[in-house]
Each structure stands twice: as C-alpha cells, then as structure tokens.
Short mmCIF file of C-alpha atoms and ligand atoms in Angstrom, two decimals:
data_model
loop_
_atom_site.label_atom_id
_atom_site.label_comp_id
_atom_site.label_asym_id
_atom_site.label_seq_id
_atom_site.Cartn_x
_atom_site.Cartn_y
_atom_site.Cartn_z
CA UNK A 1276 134.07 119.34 102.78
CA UNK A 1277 131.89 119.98 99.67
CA UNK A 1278 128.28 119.97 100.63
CA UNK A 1279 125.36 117.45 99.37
CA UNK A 1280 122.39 118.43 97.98
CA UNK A 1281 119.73 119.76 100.44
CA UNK A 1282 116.99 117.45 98.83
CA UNK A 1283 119.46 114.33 99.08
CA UNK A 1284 120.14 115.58 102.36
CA UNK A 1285 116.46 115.86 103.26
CA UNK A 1286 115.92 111.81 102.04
CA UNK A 1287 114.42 109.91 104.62
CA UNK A 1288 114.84 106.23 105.24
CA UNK A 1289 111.01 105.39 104.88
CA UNK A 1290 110.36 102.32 107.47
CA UNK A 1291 113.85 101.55 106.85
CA UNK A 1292 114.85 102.40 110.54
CA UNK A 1293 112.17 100.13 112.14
CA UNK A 1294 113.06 97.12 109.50
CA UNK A 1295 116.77 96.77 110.10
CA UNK A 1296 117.51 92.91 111.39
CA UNK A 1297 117.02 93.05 115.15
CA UNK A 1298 119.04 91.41 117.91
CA UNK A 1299 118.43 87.67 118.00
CA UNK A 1300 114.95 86.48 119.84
CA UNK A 1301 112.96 89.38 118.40
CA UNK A 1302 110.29 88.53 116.53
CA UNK A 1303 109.80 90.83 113.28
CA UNK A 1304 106.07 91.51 112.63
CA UNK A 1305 107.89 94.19 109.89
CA UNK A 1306 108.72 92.60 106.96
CA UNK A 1307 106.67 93.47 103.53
CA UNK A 1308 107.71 90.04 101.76
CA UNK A 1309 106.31 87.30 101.10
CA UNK A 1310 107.96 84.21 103.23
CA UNK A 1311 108.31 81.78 100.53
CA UNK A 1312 110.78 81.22 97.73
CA UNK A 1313 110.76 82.34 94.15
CA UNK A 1314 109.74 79.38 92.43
CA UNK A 1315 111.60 76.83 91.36
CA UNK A 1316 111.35 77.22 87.19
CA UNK A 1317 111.57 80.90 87.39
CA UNK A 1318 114.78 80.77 89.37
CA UNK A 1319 115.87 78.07 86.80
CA UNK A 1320 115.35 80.18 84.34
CA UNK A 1321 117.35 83.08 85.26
CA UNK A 1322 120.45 80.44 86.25
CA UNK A 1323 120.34 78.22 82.85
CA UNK A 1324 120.55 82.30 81.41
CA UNK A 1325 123.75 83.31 83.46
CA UNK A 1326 125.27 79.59 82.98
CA UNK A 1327 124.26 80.12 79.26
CA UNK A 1328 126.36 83.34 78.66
CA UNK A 1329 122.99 85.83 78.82
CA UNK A 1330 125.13 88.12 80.46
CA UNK A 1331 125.46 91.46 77.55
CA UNK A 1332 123.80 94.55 77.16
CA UNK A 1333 120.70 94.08 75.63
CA UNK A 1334 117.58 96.25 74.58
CA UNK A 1335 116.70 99.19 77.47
CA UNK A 1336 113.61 98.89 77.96
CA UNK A 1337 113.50 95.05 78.19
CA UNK A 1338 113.99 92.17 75.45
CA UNK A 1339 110.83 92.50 73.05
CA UNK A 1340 109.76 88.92 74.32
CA UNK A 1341 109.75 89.81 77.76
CA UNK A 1342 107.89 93.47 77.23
CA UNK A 1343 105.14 91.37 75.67
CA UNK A 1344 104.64 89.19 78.17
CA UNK A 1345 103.82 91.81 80.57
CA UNK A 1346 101.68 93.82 78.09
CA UNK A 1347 99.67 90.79 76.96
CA UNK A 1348 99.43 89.95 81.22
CA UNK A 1349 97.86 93.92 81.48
CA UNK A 1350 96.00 93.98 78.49
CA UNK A 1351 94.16 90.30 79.59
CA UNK A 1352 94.84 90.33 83.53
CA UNK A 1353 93.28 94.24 84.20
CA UNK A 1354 92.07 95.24 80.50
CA UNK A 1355 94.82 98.02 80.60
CA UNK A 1356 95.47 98.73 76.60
CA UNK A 1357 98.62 99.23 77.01
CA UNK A 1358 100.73 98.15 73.93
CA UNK A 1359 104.06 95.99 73.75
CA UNK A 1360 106.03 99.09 73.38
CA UNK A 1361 104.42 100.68 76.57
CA UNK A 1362 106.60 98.31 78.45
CA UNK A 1363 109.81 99.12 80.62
CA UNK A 1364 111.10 96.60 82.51
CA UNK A 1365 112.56 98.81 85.38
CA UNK A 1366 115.07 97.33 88.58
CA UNK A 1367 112.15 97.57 90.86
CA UNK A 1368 108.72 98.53 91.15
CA UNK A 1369 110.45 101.13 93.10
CA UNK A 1370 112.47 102.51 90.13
CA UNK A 1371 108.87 102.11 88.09
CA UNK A 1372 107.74 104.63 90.30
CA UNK A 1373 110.41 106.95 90.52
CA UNK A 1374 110.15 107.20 86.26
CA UNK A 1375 106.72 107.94 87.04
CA UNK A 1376 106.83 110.71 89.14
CA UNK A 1377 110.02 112.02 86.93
CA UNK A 1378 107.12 112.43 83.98
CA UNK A 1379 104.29 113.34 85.97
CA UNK A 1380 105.51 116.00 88.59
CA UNK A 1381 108.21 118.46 88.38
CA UNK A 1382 109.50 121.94 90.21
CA UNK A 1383 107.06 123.10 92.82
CA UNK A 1384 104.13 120.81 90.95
CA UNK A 1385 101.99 119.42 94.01
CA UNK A 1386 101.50 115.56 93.75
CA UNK A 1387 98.16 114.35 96.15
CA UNK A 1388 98.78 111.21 97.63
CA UNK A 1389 95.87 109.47 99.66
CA UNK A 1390 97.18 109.02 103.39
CA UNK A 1391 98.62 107.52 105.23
CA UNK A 1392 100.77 106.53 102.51
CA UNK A 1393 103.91 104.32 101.61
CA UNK A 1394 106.95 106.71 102.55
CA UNK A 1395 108.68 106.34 99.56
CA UNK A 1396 105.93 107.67 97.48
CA UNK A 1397 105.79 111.09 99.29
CA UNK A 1398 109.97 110.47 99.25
CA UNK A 1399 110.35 110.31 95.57
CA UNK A 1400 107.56 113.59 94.81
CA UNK A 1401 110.00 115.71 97.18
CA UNK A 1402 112.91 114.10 95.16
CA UNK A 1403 111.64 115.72 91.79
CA UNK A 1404 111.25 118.93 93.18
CA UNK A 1405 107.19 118.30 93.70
CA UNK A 1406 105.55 118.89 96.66
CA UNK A 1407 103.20 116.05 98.19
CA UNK A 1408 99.57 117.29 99.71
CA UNK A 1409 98.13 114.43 101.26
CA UNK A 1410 94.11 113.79 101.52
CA UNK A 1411 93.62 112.00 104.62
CA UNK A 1412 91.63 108.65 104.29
CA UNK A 1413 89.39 108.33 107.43
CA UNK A 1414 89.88 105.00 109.50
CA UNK A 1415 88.51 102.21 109.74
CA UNK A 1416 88.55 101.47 106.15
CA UNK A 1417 90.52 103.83 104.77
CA UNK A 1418 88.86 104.67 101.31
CA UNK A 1419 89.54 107.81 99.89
CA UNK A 1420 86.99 110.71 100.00
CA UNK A 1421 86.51 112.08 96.18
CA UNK A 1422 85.04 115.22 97.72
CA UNK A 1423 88.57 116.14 99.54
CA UNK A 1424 90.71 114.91 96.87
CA UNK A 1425 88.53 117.54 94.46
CA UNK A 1426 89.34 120.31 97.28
CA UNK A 1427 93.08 119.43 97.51
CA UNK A 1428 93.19 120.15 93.13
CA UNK A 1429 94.92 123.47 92.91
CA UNK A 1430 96.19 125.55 89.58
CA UNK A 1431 99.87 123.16 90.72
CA UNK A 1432 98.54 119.37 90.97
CA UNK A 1433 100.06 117.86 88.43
CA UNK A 1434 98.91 114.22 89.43
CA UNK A 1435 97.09 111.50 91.74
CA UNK A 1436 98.68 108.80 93.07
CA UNK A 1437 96.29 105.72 93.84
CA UNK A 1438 98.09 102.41 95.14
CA UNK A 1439 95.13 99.78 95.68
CA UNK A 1440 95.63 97.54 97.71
CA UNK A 1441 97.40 100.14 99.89
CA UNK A 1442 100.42 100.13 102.15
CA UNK A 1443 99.92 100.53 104.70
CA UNK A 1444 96.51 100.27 105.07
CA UNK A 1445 94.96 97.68 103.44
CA UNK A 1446 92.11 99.07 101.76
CA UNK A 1447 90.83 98.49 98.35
CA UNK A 1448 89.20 101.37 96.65
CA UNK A 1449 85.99 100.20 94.71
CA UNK A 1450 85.14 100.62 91.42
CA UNK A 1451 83.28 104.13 92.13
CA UNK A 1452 86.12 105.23 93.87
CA UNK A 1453 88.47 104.37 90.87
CA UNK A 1454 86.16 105.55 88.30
CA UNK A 1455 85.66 108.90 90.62
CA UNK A 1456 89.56 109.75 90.81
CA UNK A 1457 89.57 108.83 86.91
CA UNK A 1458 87.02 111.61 86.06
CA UNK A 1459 88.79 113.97 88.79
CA UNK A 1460 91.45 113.70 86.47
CA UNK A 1461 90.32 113.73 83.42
CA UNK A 1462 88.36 117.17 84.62
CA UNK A 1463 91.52 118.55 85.78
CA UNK A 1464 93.96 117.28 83.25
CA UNK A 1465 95.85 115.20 85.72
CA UNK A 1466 98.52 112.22 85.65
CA UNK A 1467 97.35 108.98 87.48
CA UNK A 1468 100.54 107.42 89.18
CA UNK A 1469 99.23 103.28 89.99
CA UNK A 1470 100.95 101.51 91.97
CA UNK A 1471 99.45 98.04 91.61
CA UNK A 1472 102.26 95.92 93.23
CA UNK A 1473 99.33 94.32 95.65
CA UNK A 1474 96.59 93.58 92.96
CA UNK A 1475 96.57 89.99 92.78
CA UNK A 1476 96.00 90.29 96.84
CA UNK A 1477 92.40 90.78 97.35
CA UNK A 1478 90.35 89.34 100.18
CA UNK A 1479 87.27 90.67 99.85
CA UNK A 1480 85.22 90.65 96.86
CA UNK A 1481 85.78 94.03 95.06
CA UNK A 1482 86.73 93.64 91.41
CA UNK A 1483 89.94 95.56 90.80
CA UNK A 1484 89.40 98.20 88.54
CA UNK A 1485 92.44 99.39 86.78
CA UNK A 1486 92.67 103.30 86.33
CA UNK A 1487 94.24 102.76 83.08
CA UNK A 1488 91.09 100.85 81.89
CA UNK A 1489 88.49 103.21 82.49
CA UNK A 1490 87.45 105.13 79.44
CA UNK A 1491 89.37 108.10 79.31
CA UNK A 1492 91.83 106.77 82.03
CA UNK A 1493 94.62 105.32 79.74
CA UNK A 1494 95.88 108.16 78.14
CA UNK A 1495 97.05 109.71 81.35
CA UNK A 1496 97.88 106.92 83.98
CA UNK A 1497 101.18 105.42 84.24
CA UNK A 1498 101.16 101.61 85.95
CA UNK A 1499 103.87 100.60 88.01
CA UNK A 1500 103.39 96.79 88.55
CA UNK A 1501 105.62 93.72 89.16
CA UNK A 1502 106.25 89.88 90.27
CA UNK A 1503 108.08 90.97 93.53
CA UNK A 1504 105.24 90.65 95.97
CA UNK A 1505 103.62 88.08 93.86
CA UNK A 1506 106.34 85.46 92.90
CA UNK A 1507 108.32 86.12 95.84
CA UNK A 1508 110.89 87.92 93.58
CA UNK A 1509 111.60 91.40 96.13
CA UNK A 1510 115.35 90.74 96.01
CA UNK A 1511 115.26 90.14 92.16
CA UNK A 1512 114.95 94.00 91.56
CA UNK A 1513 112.55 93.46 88.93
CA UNK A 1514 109.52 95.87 88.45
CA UNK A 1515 107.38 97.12 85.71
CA UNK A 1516 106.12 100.30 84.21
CA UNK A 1517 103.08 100.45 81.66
CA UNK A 1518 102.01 103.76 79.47
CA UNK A 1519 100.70 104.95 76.80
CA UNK A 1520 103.99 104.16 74.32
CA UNK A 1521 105.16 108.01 73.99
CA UNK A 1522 105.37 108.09 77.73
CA UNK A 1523 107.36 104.83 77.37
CA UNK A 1524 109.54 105.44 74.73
CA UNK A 1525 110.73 108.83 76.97
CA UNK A 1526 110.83 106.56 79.97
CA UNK A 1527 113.18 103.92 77.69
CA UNK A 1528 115.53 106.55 77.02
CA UNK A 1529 115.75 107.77 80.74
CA UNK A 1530 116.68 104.03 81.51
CA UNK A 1531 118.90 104.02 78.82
CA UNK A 1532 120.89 106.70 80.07
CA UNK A 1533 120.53 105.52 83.38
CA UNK A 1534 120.96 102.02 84.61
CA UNK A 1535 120.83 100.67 80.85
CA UNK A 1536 118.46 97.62 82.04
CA UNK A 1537 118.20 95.04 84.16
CA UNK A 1538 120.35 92.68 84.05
CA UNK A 1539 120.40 90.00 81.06
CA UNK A 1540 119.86 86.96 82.39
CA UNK A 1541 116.89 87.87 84.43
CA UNK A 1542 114.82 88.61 81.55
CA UNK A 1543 113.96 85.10 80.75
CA UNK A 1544 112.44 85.23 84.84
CA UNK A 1545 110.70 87.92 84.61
CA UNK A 1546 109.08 86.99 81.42
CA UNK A 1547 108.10 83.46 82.88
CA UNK A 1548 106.86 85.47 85.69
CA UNK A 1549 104.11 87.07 83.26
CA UNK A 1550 103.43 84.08 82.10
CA UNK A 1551 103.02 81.74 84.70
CA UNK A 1552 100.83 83.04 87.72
CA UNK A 1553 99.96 79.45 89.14
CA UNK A 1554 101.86 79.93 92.38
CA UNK A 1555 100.14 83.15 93.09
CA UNK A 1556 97.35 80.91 93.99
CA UNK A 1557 99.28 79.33 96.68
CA UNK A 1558 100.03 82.44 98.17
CA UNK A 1559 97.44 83.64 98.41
CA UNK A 1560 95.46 80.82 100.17
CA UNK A 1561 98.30 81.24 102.49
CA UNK A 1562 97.68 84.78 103.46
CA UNK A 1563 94.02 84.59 103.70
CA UNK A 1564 94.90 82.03 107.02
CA UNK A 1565 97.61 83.88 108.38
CA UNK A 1566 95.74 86.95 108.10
CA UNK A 1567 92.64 85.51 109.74
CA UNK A 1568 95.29 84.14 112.30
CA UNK A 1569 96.70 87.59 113.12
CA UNK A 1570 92.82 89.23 113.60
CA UNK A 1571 91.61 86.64 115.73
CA UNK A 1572 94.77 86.89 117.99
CA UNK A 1573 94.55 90.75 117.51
CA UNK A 1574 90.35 90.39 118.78
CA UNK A 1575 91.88 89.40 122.35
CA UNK A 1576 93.96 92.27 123.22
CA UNK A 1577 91.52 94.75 124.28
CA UNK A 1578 93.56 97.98 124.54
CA UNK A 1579 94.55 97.23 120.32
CA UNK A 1580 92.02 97.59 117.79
CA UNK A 1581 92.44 96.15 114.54
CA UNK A 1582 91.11 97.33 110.93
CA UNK A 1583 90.04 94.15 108.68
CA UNK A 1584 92.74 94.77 105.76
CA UNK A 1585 90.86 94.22 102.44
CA UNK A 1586 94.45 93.50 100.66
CA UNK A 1587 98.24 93.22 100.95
CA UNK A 1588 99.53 91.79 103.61
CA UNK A 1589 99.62 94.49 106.16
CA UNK A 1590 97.14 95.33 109.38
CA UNK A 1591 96.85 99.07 110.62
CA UNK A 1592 96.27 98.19 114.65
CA UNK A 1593 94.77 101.79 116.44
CA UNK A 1594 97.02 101.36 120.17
CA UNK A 1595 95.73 104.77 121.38
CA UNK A 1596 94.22 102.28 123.58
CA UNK A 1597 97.37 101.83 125.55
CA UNK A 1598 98.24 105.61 126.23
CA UNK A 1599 101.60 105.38 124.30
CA UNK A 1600 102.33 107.48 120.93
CA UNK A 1601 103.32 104.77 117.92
CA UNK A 1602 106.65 105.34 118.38
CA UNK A 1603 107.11 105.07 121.86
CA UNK A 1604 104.93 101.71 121.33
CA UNK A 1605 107.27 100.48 118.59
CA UNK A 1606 110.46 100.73 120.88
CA UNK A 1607 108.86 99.43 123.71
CA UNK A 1608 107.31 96.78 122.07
CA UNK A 1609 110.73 96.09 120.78
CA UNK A 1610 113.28 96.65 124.32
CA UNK A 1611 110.30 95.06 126.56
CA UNK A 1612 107.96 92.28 124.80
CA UNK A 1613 110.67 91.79 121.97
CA UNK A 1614 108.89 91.86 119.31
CA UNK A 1615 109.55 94.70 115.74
CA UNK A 1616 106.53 96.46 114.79
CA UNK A 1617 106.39 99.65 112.14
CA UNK A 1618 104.71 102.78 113.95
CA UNK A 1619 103.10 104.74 111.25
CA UNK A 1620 103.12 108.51 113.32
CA UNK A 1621 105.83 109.76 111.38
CA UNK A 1622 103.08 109.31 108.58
CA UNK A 1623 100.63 112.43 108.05
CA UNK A 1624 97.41 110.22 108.78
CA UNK A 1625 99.30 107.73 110.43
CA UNK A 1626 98.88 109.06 113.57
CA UNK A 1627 98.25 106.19 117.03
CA UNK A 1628 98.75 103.25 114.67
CA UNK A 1629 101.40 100.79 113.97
CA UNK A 1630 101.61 98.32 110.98
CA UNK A 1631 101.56 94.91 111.34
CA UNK A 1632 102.80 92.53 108.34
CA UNK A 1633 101.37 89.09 108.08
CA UNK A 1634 103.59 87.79 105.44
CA UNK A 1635 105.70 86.03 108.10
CA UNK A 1636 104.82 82.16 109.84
CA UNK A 1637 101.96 81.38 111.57
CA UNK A 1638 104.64 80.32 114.28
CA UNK A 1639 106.34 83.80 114.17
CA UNK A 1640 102.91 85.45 114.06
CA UNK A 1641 101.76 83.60 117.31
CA UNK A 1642 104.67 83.95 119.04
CA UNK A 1643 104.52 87.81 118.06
CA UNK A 1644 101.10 88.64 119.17
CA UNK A 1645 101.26 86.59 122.04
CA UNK A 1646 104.30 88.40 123.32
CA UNK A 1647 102.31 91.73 122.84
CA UNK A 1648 99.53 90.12 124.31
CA UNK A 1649 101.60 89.42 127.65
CA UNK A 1650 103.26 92.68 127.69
CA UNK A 1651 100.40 94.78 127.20
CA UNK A 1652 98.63 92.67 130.07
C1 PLP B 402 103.19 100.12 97.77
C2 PLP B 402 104.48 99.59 97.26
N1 PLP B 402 104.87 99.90 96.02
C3 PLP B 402 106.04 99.47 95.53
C4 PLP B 402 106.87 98.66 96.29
C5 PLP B 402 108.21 98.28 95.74
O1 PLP B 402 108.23 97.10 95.04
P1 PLP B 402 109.63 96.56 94.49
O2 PLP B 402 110.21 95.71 95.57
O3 PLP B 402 109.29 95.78 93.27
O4 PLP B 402 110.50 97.73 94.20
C6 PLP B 402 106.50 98.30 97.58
C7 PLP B 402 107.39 97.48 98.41
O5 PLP B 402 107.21 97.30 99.60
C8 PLP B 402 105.26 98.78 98.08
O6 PLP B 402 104.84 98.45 99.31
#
C-alpha cells in the first residue's frame, strides 16, 4: 500500500480523543463552545441568502462588504490598522491560523509558543515543516516570562505566537507583557501569530492590548480572530485573518487556490456578525456566573486546586493532590464518577492538570463537580 506522509502521519488529534460524545449519563466538563444558539438575525441572514440563490463563487478573500466589516470592527474594536484589503475571511479561525503559520514559519524555522498551549497551534508549526520550542508559563497565573522567551530566540525563530485569553489556561497577558513580546520582536525581526478568538472574554480588568496596535507591532503580526466563540457560530466555520495587505493579498491567493472561500451565503452572517456585537453582552454576563459557580464548587474539594481564569471559558485545576497523573485522572474520572474532563499532560507545561470548560449549564456544571466531589471523597 503506498505510504502517507510521515508529517500527516505524525498529526495528532489535539483534545480530540478526550472530546468525542461519551456514553449517555456522562457529564462533559470538555466542550470549548459556547451553550447558546447563534442568534436569531444572524442565522436569518445566512438562510434568506441560501433561499435567495447566494449560492456562487464569489470573491476569495471575502465579499468587499463583509472584509470591511471586520476591518472597520479591528480598526475601532482593538485599534489594529489593518486596512479593508487586509481581510480574509477564512473557514475557521483554525484555517486563519494555519495561513498564518504557512507565512510566518517554514523548513526547520523554530516557532515559540507560550505553554501549555492549544494543541493545534504546536500541530500546525510541525505541519509546515517548523519546529515548536515552547517557553513554559509558570502556574498559577500563567503569564509569560519575557526574560525566557528572549533566551528561547535563536538564529531559526522565525515567530511568536501569543493567544490572550489563552487555552487552556486562562490568563490574560497585560499590556507590559504585550508591549514586551512586541519589542522582542521587533529586536529580532520576528512574526507575531495572534490568536484573539477569546478577546471579548475578559473577567478581570486588564485592557486588551492588541499586538498589532503597538507601534511597530503592525507591520509584522498577523491576527487570527472570529465570531465562533463570540456569536456562538463554532459550527459555522467562519474565522478571520487580519495583516498588513501584502501579507493578505498572498494569503487571498493561497485561499484562492485552496478552498476558494467560504461559502456564499454565509457572508451576509458573518458580516452582521461584525456588526452587531449586542449578544456578546449576554454571554458574557453568563460566563462570569457560571465561572464563579465552577470556583466556588471547585474551593470544596480539597485534594483539587483551582487557578482563577482571567478569560475564556476554561479552568486549569492542579489534581497532583490526588496522587493520579492527568490522564489516569481523566479516565477515571470518566469509567468511575462519570464525568469527561481534558487532562493537559500530554501538553509540555501541562503537566498534573486537567482543563475544565465552563461554557456548559449551571445544571451540568453542578452535577459535574459534584460527581467529582463524591468520587474523590
Ligand atoms: C485558542 C483557539 N484558537 C482558535 C480556535 C478555533 O476557532 P474556530 O472554531 O473559529 O476555528 C479555538 C477553538 O477552540 C481556540 O481555542
């Protein structure tokens, strides 16, 4: 049989393995979506498209309309200056990011990612041919240490990747921290990969600094945004990637010769998306309560420790506290307390921690913790 690629071979599944749909009666504590429906006018929107015949090939990188929409959202939103025609409308954050790290990295380039980090980041550098050197962000809070990310920069590092909020861990870098990894770059003539998919979900008060809107930052960041964790929209495959417009314009053609674009009818959705942020706010009131639900409950399991998450929707718990590994936690938890959690050990820097999502119910959040509760008891 004709052989496949070692580096497809090599792909792992990220947290895919822990997030398939479990037997009935489990409770997930897994998933990284938001509970709630897309709302209602934006779903309209796409279905009055489709029932209206917006179903041809259209322009690559995204109908003109709907590329500024998202630019104007950037340039007003975050004070990135990104221009109309540094828009790419891309099937996914996801995809964003895979464009991203097709410009910035390349054959035996090193890309540094700040762990523990989202799988698929350090998935798609090895997919370019890149290598991914990870700087290990000390718990509790996570923040990155500009003093080891300047030791990691070798005669290969090609670029930084910064995704604040963070996945898995919650943190929000501050505006020194930003500003720091900016001027790394800048020094060392670096790309900035962003992955900003969490940025409307704050919880403390740090002001979100944008990479791409610190003086000298622009030029050589690439921002992969998008209404999927914002609007509810993860199964709408719709993401978005911001550059300068040279980067874009090579990004367009990629797409072009790719997947083309997404698909027609969505466009008019995921240009009311940029538009029209008032359910955000309703989210987000929501989290704020289910996360305070899920650290209270958390507080009374003393062999769990929990780190306050400063954004997303995601709580690293320490369970070195109960004598297992993560992963022998996870499938326990799973087989004896039923109840799916994500153990982050596979993770350089994930070591002794699982990951906890509070983007389900308060009911199914209860009923989750609870179960642990009694188990670990
Ligand atoms: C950090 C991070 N970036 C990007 C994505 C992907 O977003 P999308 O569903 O728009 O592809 C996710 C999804 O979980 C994520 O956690």
């Amino acid at each position: 049989m004709p052989d496949i690629p070692d580096h497809l071979f090599r792909l792992k599944g990220g947290f895919k393995a822990f997030l398939s749909p479990p037997p009935e009666g489990v409770v997930r504590l897994t998933v990284g979506e938001p509970g709630f429906n897309t709302p209602k006018n934006i779903s309209e929107a796409a279905t009055k498209a489709l029932l209206g015949g917006d179903t041809h090939y259209t322009r690559g990188e995204g109908r003109e309309e709907l590329c500024t929409a998202w630019a104007s959202h950037l340039r007003s939103r975050w004070k990135i200056p990104v221009e109309d025609e540094g828009i790419v409308i891309t099937p996914g954050a996801k995809q964003a990011l895979l464009y991203a790290f097709m410009v910035a990295a390349q054959d035996d380039d090193e890309v540094i990612l700040l762990a523990p980090c989202w799988p698929t980041h350090a998935e798609q550098v090895e997919l370019v041919g890149a290598k991914p050197v990870f700087v290990h962000c000390e718990a509790p809070s996570f923040h990155p240490n500009l003093e080891q990310i300047r030791d990691a920069i070798t005669d290969k590092t090609s670029a930084i990747l910064v995704n604040s909020p963070n996945n898995p861990t919650g943190a929000v870098y501050t505006a020194e921290e930003m500003i720091g990894i900016v001027e790394l770059a800048i020094e060392h003539d670096l790309w900035i990969i962003s992955d900003e998919i969490y940025t409307e979900l704050i919880w403390n008060d740090t002001e979100y600094i944008a990479p791409a809107s610190v003086l000298g930052g622009f030029e050589r960041t690439l921002t992969i945004t998008g209404p999927s964790k914002t609007h509810a929209m993860t199964g709408w495959r719709i993401g978005v990637f911001a550059a300068p417009t040279h980067v874009a314009k090579t990004v367009g053609r990629l797409q072009g010769n790719t997947c083309s674009h997404i698909p027609s009818f969505l466009m008019p959705a995921a240009e009311l998306a940029a538009r029209d942020w008032s359910s955000v706010e309703k989210f987000r009131h929501e989290y704020v309560r289910r996360r305070e639900l899920m650290l209270e409950l958390l507080e009374d399991i003393p062999s769990l420790s929990a780190s306050e998450p400063e954004g997303a929707f995601y709580v690293m718990v320490d369970i070195r506290g109960t004598g297992m590994d993560a992963t022998t936690f996870a499938k326990r938890a799973m087989d004896e307390a039923l109840v799916q959690v994500i153990p982050l050990d596979s993770l350089p820097g994930g070591e002794g921690y699982i990951r906890l999502s509070y983007a389900a119910d308060d009911d199914v959040i209860r009923e989750g913790i609870q179960r642990l509760q009694a188990w670990l008891d």
